[in-house]
Short mmCIF file of C-alpha atoms in Angstrom, two decimals:
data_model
loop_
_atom_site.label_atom_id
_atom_site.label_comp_id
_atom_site.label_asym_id
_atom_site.label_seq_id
_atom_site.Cartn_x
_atom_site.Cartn_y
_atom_site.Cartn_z
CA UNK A 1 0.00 0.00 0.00
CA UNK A 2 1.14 3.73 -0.86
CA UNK A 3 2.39 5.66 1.82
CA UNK A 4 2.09 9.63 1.30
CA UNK A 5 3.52 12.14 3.66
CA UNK A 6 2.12 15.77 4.53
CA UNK A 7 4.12 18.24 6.07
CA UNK A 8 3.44 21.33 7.30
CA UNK A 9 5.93 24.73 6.62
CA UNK A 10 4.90 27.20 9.42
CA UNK A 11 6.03 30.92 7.40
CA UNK A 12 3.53 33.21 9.50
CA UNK A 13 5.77 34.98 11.28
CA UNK A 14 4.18 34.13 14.83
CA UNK A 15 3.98 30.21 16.27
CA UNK A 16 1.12 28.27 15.45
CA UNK A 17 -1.04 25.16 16.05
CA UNK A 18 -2.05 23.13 13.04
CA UNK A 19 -4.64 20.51 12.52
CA UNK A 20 -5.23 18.09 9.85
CA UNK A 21 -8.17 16.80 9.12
CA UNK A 22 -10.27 14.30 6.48
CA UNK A 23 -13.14 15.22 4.01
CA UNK A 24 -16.26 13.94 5.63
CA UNK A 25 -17.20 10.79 3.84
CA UNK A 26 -20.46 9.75 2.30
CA UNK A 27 -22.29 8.29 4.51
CA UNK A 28 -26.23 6.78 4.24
CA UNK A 29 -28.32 5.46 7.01
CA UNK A 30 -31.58 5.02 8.06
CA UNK A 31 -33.30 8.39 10.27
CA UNK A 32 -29.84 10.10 8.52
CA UNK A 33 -27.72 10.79 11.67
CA UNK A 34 -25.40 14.02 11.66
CA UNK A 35 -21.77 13.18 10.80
CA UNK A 36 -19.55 15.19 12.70
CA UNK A 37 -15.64 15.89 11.74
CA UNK A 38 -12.94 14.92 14.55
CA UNK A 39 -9.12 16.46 14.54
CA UNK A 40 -7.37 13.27 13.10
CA UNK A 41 -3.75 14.73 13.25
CA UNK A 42 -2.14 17.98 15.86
CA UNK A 43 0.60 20.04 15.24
CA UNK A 44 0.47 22.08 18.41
CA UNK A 45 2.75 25.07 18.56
CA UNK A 46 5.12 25.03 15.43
CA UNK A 47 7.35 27.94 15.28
CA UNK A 48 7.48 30.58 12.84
CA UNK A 49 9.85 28.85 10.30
CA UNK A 50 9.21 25.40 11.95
CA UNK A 51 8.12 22.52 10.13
CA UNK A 52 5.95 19.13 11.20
CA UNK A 53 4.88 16.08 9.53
CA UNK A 54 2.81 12.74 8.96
CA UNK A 55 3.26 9.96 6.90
CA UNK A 56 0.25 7.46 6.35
CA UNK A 57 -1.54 5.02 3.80
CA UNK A 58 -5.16 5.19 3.24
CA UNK A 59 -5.76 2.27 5.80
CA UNK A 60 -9.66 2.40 7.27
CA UNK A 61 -11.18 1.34 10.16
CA UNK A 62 -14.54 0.68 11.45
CA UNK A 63 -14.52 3.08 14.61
CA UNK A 64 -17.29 2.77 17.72
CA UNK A 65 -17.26 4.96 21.17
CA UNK A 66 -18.54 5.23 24.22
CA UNK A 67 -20.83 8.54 24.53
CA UNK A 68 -17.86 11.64 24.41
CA UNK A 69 -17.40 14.33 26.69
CA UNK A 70 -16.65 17.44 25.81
CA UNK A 71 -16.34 16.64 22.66
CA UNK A 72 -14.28 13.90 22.67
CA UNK A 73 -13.78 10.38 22.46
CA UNK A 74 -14.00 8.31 25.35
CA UNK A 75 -13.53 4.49 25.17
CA UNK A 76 -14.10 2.35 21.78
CA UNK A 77 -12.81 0.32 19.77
CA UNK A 78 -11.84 -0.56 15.97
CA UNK A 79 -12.01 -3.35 13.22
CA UNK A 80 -10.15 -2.95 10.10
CA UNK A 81 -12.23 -2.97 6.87
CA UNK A 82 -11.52 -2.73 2.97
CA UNK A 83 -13.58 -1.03 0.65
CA UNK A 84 -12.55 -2.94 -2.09
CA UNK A 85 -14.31 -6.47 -0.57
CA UNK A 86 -17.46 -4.48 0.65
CA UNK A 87 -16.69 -5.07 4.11
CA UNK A 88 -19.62 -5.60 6.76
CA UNK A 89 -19.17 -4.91 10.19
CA UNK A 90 -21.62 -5.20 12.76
CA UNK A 91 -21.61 -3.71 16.13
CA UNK A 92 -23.06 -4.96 19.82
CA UNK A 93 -25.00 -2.26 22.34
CA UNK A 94 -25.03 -5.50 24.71
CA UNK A 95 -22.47 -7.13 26.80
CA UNK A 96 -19.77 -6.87 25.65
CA UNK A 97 -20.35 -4.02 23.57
CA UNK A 98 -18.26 -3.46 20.35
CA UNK A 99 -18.11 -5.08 16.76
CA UNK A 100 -18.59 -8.61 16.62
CA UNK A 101 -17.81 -9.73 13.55
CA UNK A 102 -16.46 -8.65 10.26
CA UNK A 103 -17.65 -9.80 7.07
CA UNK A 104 -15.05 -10.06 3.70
CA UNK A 105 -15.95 -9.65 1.45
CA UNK A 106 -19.03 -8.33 2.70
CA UNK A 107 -22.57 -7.00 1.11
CA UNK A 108 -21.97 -3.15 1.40
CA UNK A 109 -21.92 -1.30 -2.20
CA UNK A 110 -18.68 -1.10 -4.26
CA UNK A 111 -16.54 1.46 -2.31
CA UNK A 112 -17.79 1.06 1.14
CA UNK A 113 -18.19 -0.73 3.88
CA UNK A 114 -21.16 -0.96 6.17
CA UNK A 115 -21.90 -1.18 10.14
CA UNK A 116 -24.40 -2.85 11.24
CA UNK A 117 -26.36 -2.57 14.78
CA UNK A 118 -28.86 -4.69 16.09
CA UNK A 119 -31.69 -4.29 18.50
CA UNK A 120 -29.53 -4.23 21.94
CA UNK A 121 -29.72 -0.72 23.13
CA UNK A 122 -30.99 2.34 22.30
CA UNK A 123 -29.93 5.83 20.74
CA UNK A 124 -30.28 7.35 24.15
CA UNK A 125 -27.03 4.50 25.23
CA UNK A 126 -24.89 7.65 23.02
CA UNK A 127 -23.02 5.02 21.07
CA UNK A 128 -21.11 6.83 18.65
CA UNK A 129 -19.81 4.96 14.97
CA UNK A 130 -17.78 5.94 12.27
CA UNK A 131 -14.46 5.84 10.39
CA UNK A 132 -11.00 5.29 12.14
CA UNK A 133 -7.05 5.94 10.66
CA UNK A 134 -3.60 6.05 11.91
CA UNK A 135 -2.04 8.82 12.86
CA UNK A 136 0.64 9.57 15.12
CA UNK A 137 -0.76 7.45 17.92
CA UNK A 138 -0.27 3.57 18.00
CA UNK A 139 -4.47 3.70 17.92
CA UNK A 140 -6.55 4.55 15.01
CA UNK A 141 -8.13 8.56 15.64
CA UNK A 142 -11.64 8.74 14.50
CA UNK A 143 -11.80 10.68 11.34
CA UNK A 144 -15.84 11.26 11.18
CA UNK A 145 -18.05 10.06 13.70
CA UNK A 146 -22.22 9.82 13.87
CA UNK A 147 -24.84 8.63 16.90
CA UNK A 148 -25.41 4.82 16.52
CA UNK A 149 -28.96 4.20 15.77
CA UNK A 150 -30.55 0.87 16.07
CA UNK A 151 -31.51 -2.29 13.74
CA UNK A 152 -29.34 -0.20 11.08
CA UNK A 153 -27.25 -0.64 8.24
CA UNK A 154 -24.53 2.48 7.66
CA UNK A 155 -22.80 2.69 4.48
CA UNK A 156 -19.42 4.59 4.29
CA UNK A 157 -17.56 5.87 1.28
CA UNK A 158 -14.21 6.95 2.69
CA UNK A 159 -13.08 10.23 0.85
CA UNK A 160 -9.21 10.84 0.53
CA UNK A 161 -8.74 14.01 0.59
CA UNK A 162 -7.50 15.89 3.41
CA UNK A 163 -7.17 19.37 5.15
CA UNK A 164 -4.67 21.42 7.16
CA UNK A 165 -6.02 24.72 9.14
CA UNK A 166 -4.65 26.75 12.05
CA UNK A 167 -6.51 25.36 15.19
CA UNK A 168 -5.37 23.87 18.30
CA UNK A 169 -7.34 20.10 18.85
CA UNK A 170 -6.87 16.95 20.21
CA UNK A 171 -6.81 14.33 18.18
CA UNK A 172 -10.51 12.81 17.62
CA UNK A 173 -11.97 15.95 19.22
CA UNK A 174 -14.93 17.02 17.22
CA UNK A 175 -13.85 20.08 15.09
CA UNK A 176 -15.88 23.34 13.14
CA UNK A 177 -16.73 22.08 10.31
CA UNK A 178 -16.35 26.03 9.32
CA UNK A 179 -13.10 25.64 9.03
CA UNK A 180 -12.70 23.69 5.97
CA UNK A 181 -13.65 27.39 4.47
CA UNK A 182 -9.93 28.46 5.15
CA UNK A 183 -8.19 25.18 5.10
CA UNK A 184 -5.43 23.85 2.37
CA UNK A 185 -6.77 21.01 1.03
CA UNK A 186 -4.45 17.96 -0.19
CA UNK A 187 -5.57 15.73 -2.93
CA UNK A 188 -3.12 13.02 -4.06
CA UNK A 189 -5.47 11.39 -6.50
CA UNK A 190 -4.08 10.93 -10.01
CA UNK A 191 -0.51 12.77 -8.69
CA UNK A 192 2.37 10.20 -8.98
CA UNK A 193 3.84 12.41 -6.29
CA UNK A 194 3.41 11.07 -2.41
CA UNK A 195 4.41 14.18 -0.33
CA UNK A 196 2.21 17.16 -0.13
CA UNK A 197 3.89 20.65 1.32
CA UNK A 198 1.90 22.82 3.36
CA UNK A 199 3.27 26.24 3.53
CA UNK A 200 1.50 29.07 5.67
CA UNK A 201 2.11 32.42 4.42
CA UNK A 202 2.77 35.51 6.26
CA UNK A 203 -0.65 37.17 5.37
CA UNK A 204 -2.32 33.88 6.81
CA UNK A 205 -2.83 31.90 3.54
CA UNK A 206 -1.80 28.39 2.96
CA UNK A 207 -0.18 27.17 -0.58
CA UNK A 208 0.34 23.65 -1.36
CA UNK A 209 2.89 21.98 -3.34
CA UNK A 210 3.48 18.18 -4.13
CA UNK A 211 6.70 16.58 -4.74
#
């Protein structure tokens, strides 16, 4: 699998915090739960002329939690899945809660993979599913997260495209989804190159070059 690296050029002329983040992916359920953005990679404090970076491969995981607080993540879990076999997953509310079992290839539509829940708790339980990738931690951060509804299938079309914006997160902390407005976005599809430069600009503007 392709690795690709992103790295961030901080030329603002004061220190900054960065955050990287993933396009929301298409996602279809039944009642049509919100999905929510999380802070997948942090680049806290970089110095005016300093310079940060991640390398990853477009890896996905299944992703469940526990209900957050204050925004973020509490305890979860993850099951790797491939788009390419149609991967089912489906998920427990009972005891022990988590996935239970993943099916490969699976019956979700070409390009996704699907969660499925069962009739074992209740939206008021807070579950919370979603999509999962390495980062810097050994764990998979939750990239996009939505409230786990019951006796429901959830299609996901992961989206690889990604964003870097000034904002200081945690990683898997729900984020402003405003801030895609202002964000560099990094889009390695077609490009033989694997590293993307982020450069922040004195006036506040990011440019990106690949190489």
């Amino acid at each position: 699998m392709t690795s690709y690296t992103i790295q961030i050029w901080n030329q603002s002329q004061a220190a900054r915090s960065y955050v990287l983040f993933v396009q929301q992916p298409e996602l279809a359920s039944a009642g049509s739960p919100q999905g929510y953005t999380n802070a997948w990679a942090t680049f806290p404090s970089v110095t005016n002329g300093g310079f940060d970076r991640i390398t990853f491969d477009e890896t996905i995981y299944a992703y469940w939690s526990e209900p957050p607080a204050n925004g973020r993540t509490q305890s979860g879990g993850v099951a790797p899945v491939n788009t390419q076999t149609h991967d089912t997953v489906a998920f427990s509310g009972g005891s022990p809660t988590g996935f239970t079992s993943v099916t490969s290839p699976g019956s979700a539509p070409p390009g996704t993979f699907a969660i499925v829940t069962g009739s074992d708790f209740t939206p008021s339980n807070g579950y919370v599913l979603g999509v999962a990738r390495m980062a810097a931690s050994p764990i998979p951060v939750p990239t996009m997260t939505f409230l786990a509804l019951p006796n429901t299938i959830s299609t996901i079309r992961p989206i690889h495209t990604y964003y870097v914006a000034v904002g200081d997160y945690a990683p898997g902390e729900v984020m402003d989804a405003g801030l895609v407005a202002g964000a560099a976005e990094i889009d390695f599809t077609g490009r033989a190159q694997t590293t993307a430069t982020v450069i922040q600009q004195p006036d506040g503007t990011f440019s990106v070059t690949y190489g």
